[in-house]
Amino acid sequence: MENGGHEEEQVIGFSKQAEGGMPITEMCRQAGRRFHYQ
């Protein structure tokens, strides 16, 4: 199953990293994505 270009396992992994306290910006960097916010 794909979700926005990510496999289900990747989405679950991102969720677990966020629950573990990893900053969203760091998760995006590791995934090769840019994260911009205001």
C-alpha positions as MATLAB code, in Angstrom:
seq = 'MENGGHEEEQVIGFSKQAEGGMPITEMCRQAGRRFHYQ';
ca = [
       0.000    0.000    0.000;
       1.341    3.438   -0.873;
       0.615    6.615    1.048;
       1.815    9.829   -0.584;
       4.766    8.081   -2.196;
       5.844    6.243    0.970;
       5.402    2.592    1.642;
       3.280    1.668    4.641;
       6.345    0.449    6.554;
       8.055    3.826    6.094;
       5.011    5.672    7.412;
       4.910    3.397   10.465;
       8.639    3.955   10.988;
       8.206    7.737   10.824;
       5.380    7.521   13.349;
       7.496    5.479   15.775;
      10.417    7.899   15.426;
       8.126   10.840   16.181;
       6.717    9.047   19.234;
      10.299    8.419   20.353;
      10.990   12.135   20.337;
      12.842   12.584   17.048;
      12.269   16.095   15.666;
      10.174   16.201   12.493;
      12.894   18.201   10.736;
      15.426   15.416   11.432;
      13.046   12.725   10.154;
      12.508   14.706    6.949;
      16.256   15.209    6.524;
      16.898   11.483    6.881;
      14.113   10.717    4.410;
      15.576   13.190    1.923;
      12.679   15.620    2.237;
      12.687   19.312    3.008;
      10.475   20.609    5.775;
       9.465   24.252    5.861;
       7.277   25.872    8.464;
       6.487   29.380    9.622;
];
